[in-house]
PDB file of C-alpha atoms and ligand atoms in Angstrom:
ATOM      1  CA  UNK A  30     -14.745 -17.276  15.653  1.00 43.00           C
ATOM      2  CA  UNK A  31     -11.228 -16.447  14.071  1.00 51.00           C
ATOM      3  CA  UNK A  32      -8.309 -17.802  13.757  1.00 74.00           C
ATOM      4  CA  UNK A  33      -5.043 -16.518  14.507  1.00 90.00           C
ATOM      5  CA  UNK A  34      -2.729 -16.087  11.602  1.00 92.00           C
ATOM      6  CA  UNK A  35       0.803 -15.162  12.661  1.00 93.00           C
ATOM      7  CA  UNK A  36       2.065 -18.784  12.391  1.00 90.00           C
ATOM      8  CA  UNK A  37       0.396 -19.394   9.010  1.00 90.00           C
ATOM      9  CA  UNK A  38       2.374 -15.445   7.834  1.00 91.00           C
ATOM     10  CA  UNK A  39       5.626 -16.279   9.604  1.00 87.00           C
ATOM     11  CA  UNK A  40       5.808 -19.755   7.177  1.00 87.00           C
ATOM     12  CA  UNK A  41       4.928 -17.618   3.995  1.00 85.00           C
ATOM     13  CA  UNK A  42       7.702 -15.618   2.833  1.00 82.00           C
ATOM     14  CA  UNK A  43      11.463 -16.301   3.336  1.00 82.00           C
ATOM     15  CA  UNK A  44      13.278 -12.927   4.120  1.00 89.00           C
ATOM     16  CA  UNK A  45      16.769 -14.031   3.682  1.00 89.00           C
ATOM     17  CA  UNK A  46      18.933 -11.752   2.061  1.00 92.00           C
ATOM     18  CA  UNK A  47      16.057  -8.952   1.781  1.00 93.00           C
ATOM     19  CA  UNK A  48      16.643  -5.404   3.306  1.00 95.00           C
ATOM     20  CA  UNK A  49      13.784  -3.951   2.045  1.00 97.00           C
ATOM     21  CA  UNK A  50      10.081  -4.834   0.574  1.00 97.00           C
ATOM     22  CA  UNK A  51       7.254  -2.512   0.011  1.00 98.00           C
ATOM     23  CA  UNK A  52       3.938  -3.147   1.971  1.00 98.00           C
ATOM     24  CA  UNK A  53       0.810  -2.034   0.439  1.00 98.00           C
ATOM     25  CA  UNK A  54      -2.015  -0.835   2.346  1.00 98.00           C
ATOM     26  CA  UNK A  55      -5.625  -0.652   1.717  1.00 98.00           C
ATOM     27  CA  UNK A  56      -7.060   0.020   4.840  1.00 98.00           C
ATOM     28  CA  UNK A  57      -5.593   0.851   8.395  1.00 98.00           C
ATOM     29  CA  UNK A  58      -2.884   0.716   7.706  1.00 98.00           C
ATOM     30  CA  UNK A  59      -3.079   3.964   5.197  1.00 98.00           C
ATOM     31  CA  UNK A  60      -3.709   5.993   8.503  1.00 97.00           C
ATOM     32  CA  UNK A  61      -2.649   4.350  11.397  1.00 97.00           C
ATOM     33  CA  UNK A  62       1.440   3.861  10.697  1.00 98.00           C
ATOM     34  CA  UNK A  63       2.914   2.392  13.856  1.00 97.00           C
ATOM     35  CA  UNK A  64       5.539   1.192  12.116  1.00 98.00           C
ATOM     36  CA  UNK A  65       8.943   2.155  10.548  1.00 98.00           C
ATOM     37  CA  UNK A  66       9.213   2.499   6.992  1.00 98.00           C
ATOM     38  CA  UNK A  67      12.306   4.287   4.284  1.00 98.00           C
ATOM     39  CA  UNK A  68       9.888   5.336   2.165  1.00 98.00           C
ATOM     40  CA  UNK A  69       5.918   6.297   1.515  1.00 97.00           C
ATOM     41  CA  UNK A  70       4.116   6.401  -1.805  1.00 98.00           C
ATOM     42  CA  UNK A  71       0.845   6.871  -2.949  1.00 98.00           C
ATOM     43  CA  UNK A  72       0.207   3.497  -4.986  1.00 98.00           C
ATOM     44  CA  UNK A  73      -2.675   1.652  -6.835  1.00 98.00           C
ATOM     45  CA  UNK A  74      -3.507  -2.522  -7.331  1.00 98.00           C
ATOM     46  CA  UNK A  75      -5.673  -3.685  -9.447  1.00 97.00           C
ATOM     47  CA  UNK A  76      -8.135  -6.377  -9.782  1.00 97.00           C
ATOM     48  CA  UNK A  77      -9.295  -5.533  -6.154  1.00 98.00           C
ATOM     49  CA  UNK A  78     -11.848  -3.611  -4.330  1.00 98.00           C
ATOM     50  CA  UNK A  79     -12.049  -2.862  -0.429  1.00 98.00           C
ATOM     51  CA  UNK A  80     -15.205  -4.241   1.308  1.00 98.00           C
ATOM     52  CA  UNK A  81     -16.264  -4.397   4.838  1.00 98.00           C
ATOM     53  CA  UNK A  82     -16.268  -7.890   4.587  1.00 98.00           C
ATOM     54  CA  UNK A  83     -14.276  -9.181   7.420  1.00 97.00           C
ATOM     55  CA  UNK A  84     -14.817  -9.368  11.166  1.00 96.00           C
ATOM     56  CA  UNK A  85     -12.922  -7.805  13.611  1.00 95.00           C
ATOM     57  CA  UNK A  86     -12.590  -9.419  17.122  1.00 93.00           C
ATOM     58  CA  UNK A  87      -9.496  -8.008  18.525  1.00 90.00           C
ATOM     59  CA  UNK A  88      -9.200  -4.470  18.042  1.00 92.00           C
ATOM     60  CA  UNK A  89     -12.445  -2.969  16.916  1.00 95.00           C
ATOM     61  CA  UNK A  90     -14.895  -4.929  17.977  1.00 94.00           C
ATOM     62  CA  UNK A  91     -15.030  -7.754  20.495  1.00 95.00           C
ATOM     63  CA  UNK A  92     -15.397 -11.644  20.297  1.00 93.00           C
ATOM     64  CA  UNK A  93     -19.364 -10.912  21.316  1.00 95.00           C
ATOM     65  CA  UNK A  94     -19.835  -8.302  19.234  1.00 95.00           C
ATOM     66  CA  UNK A  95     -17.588  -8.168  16.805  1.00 96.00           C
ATOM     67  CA  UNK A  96     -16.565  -4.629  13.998  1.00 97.00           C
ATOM     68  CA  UNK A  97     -16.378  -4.480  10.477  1.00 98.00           C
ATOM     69  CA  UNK A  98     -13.216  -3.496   9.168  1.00 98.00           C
ATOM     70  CA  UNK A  99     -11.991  -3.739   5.252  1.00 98.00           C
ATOM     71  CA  UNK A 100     -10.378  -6.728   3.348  1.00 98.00           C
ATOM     72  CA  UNK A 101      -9.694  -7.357  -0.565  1.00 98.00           C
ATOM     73  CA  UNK A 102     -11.854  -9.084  -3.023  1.00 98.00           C
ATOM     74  CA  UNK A 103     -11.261 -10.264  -5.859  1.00 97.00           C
ATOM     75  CA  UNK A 104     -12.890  -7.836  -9.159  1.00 97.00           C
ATOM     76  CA  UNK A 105     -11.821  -7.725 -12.753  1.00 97.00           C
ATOM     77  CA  UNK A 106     -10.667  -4.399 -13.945  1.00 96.00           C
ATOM     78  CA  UNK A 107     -11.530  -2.787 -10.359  1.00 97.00           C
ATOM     79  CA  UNK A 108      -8.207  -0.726  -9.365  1.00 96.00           C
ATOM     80  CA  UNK A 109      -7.476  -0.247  -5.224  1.00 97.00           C
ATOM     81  CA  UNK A 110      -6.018   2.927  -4.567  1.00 97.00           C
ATOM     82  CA  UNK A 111      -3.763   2.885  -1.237  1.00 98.00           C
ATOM     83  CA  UNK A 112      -0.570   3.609   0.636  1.00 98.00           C
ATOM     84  CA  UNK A 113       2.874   1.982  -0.290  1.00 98.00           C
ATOM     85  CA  UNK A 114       5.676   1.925   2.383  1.00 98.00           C
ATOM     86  CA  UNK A 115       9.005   0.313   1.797  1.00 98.00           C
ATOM     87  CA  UNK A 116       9.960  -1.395   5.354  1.00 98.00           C
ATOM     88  CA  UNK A 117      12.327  -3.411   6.619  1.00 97.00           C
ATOM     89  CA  UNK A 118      11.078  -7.018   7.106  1.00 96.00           C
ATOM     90  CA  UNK A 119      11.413  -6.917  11.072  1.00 95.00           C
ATOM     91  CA  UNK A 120       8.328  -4.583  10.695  1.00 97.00           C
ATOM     92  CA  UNK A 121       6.339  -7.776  10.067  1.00 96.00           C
ATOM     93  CA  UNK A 122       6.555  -9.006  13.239  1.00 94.00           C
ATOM     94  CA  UNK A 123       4.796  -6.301  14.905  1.00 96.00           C
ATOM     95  CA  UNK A 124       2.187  -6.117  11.637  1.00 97.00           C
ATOM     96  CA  UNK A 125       1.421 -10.157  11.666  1.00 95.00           C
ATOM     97  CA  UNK A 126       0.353  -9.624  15.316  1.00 94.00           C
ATOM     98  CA  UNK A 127      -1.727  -6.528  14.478  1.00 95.00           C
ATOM     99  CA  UNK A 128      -3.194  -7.775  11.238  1.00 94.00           C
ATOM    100  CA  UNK A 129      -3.786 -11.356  12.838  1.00 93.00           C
ATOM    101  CA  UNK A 130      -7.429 -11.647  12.621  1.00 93.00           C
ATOM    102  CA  UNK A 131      -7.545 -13.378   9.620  1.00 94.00           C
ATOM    103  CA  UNK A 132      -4.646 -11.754   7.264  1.00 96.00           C
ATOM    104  CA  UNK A 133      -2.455 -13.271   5.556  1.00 96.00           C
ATOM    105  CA  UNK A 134       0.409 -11.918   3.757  1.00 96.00           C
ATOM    106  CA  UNK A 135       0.059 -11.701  -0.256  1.00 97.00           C
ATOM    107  CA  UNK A 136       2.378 -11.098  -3.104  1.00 96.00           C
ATOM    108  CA  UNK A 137       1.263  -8.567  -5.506  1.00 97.00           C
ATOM    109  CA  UNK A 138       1.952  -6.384  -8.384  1.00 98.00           C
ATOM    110  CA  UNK A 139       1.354  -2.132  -7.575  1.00 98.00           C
ATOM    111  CA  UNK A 140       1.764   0.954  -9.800  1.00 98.00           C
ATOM    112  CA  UNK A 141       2.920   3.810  -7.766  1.00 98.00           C
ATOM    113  CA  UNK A 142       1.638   7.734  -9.327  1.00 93.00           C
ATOM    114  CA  UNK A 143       4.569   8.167 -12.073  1.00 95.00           C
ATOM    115  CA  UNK A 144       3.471   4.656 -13.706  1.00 96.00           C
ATOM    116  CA  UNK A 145       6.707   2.697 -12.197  1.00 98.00           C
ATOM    117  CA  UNK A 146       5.813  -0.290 -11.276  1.00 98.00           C
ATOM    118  CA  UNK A 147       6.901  -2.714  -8.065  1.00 98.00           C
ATOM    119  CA  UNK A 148       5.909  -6.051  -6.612  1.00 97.00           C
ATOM    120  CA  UNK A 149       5.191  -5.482  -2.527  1.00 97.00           C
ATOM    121  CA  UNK A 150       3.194  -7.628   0.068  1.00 97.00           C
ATOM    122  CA  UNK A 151      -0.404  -7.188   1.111  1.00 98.00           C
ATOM    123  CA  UNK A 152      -2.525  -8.114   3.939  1.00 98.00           C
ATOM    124  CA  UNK A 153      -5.571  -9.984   2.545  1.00 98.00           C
ATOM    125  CA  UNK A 154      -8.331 -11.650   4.860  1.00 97.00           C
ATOM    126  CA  UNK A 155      -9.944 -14.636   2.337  1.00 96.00           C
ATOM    127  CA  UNK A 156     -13.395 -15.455   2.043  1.00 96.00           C
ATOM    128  CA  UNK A 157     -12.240 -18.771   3.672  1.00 94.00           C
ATOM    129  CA  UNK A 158     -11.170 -17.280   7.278  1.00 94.00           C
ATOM    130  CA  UNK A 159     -13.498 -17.422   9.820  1.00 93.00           C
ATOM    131  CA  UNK A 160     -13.562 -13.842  10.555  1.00 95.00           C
ATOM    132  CA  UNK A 161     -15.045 -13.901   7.184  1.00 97.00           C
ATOM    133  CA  UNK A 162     -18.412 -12.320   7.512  1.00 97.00           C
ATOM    134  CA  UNK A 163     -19.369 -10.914   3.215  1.00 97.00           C
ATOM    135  CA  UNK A 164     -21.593  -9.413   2.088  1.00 98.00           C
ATOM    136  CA  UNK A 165     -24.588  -7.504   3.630  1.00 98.00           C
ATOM    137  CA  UNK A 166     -26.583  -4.223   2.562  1.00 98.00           C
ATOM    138  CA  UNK A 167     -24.569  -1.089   3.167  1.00 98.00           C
ATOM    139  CA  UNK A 168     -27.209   0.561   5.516  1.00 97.00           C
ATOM    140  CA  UNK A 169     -26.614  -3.069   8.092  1.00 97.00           C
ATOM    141  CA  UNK A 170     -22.688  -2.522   7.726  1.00 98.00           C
ATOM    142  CA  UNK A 171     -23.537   0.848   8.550  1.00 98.00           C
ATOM    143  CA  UNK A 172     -24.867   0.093  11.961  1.00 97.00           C
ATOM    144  CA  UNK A 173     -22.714  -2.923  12.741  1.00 97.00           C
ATOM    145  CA  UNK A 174     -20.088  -0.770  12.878  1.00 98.00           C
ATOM    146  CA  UNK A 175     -21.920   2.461  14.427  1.00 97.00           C
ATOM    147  CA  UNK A 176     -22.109  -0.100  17.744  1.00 96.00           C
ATOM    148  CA  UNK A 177     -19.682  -2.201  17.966  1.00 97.00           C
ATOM    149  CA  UNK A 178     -16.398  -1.016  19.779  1.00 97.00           C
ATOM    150  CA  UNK A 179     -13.141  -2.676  20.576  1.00 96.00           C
ATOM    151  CA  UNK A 180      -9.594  -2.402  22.457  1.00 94.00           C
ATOM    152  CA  UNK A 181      -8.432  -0.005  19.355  1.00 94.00           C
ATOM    153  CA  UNK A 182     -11.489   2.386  19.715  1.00 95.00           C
ATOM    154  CA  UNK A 183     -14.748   2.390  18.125  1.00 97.00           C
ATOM    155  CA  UNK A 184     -15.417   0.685  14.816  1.00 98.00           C
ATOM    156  CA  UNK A 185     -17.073   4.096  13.553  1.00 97.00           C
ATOM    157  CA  UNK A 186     -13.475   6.028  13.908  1.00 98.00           C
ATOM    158  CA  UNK A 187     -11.807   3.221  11.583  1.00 98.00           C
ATOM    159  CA  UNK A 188     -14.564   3.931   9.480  1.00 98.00           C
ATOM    160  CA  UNK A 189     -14.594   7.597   9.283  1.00 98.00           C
ATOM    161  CA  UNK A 190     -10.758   7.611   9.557  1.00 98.00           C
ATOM    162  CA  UNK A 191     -10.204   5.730   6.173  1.00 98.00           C
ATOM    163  CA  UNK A 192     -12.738   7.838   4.331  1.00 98.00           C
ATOM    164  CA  UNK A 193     -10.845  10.768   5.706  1.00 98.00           C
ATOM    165  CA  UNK A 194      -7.645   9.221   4.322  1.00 98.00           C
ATOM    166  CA  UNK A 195      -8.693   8.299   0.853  1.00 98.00           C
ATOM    167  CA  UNK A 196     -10.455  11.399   0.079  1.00 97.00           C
ATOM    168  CA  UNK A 197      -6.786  12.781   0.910  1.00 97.00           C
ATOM    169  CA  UNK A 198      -5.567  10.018  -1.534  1.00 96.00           C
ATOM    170  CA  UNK A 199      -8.183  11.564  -3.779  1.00 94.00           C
ATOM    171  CA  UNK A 200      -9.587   8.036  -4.006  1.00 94.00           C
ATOM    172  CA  UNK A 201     -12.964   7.031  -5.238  1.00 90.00           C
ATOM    173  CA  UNK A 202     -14.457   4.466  -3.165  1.00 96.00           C
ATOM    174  CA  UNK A 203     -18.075   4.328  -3.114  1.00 97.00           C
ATOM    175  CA  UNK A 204     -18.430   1.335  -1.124  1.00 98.00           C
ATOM    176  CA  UNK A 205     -16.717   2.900   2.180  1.00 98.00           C
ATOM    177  CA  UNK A 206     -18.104   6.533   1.038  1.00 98.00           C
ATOM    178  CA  UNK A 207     -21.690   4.903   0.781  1.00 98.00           C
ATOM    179  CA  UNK A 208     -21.030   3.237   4.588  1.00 98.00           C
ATOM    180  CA  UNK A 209     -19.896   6.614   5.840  1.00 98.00           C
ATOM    181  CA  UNK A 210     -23.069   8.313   4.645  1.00 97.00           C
ATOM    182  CA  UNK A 211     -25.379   5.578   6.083  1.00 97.00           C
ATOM    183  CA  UNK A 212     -22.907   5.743   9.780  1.00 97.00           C
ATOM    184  CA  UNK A 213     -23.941   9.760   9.835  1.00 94.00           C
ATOM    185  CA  UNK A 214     -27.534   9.457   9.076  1.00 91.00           C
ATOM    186  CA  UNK A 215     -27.392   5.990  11.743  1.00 83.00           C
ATOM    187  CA  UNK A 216     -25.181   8.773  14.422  1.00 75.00           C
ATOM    188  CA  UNK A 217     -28.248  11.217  13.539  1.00 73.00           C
ATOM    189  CA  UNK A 218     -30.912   9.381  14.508  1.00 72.00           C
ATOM    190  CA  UNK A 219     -29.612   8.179  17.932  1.00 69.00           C
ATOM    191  CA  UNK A 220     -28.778  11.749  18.689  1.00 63.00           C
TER     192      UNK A 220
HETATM  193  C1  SIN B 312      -4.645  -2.782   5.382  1.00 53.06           C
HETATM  194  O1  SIN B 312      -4.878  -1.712   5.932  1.00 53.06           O
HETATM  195  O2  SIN B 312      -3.934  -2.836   4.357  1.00 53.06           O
HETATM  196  C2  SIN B 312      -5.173  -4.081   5.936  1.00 53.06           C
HETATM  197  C3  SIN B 312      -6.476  -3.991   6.622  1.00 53.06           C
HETATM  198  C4  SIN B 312      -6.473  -3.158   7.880  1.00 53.06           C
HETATM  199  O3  SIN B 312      -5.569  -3.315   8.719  1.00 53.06           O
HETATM  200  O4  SIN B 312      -7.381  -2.338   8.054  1.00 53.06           O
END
């Protein structure tokens, strides 16, 4: 079902000696900032896209019926536009716990707006967890997600919450604009 990855995080990176390393996010965690951070910028990875690829269990969906929330994967010359926050590293022991299902902590490479450039950590769930679900058509996501509810709130706000927030990023993502559109016409139809 999934596996629990705050153990497999906590043995990743050594923090000694670090006050402060930037966190990219992709997906939640552009919107939902229950964390401290020194700094926010607007920043950009590349070689990934977002997909509604992974599972969620634990805070939009359950272990029965279980969300769709966003991970990485991997795409040459694709460029993921996100949110950059320099933290200290105590903030990853709240963010292990919430990003748990499945995450684990990545170095990467990230271009902020003005083209300066900075290495920072990402979460990334790998096609090898077992919250792993990949790929399905949009219009299934779509309704996966338009049902499925969890002890963070329905699976459809998370949804409509990112597409909200990279619009405001003045991001182009057709994959999570192309969900949105099906989640509407899905929200229709039940009406
Ligand atoms: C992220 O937002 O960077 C990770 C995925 C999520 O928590 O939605």
């Amino acid at each position: 079902m999934s596996v629990n990855t705050v153990e497999h995080n906590r043995a990743r990176f050594d923090f000694e000696g670090v006050d402060a390393i930037w966190l990219f996010g992709y997906g939640s965690l552009i919107y939902k900032v229950d964390f401290p951070f020194l700094e926010q910028r607007p920043a950009s990875i590349r070689g990934w896209v977002r997909r509604f690829w992974q599972a969620s269990h634990d805070h939009r969906g359950t272990p029965e019926a279980p969300g769709r929330v966003v991970t990485l994967v991997q795409q040459p010359g694709a460029v993921c536009r996100g949110m950059a926050y320099r933290v200290s590293p105590s903030v990853f022991e709240h963010l292990d716990v919430r990003e748990k299902n499945g995450y684990l902590r990545f170095s990467t490479p990230m271009t902020f707006d003005d083209g300066s450039e900075a290495e920072g950590l990402v979460y990334i769930a790998t096609e090898d967890n077992e919250a792993f679900l990949g790929d399905a058509p949009e219009a299934d996501i779509a309704r996966q997600i338009a049902s499925a509810h969890g002890p963070s709130g329905p699976n459809a706000d998370y949804l409509l919450r990112l597409a909200d927030s990279l619009r405001a990023l003045g991001d182009e993502c057709p994959h999570t604009f192309a969900i949105e559109s099906h989640l509407r016409s899905v929200v229709t139809e039940d009406a």
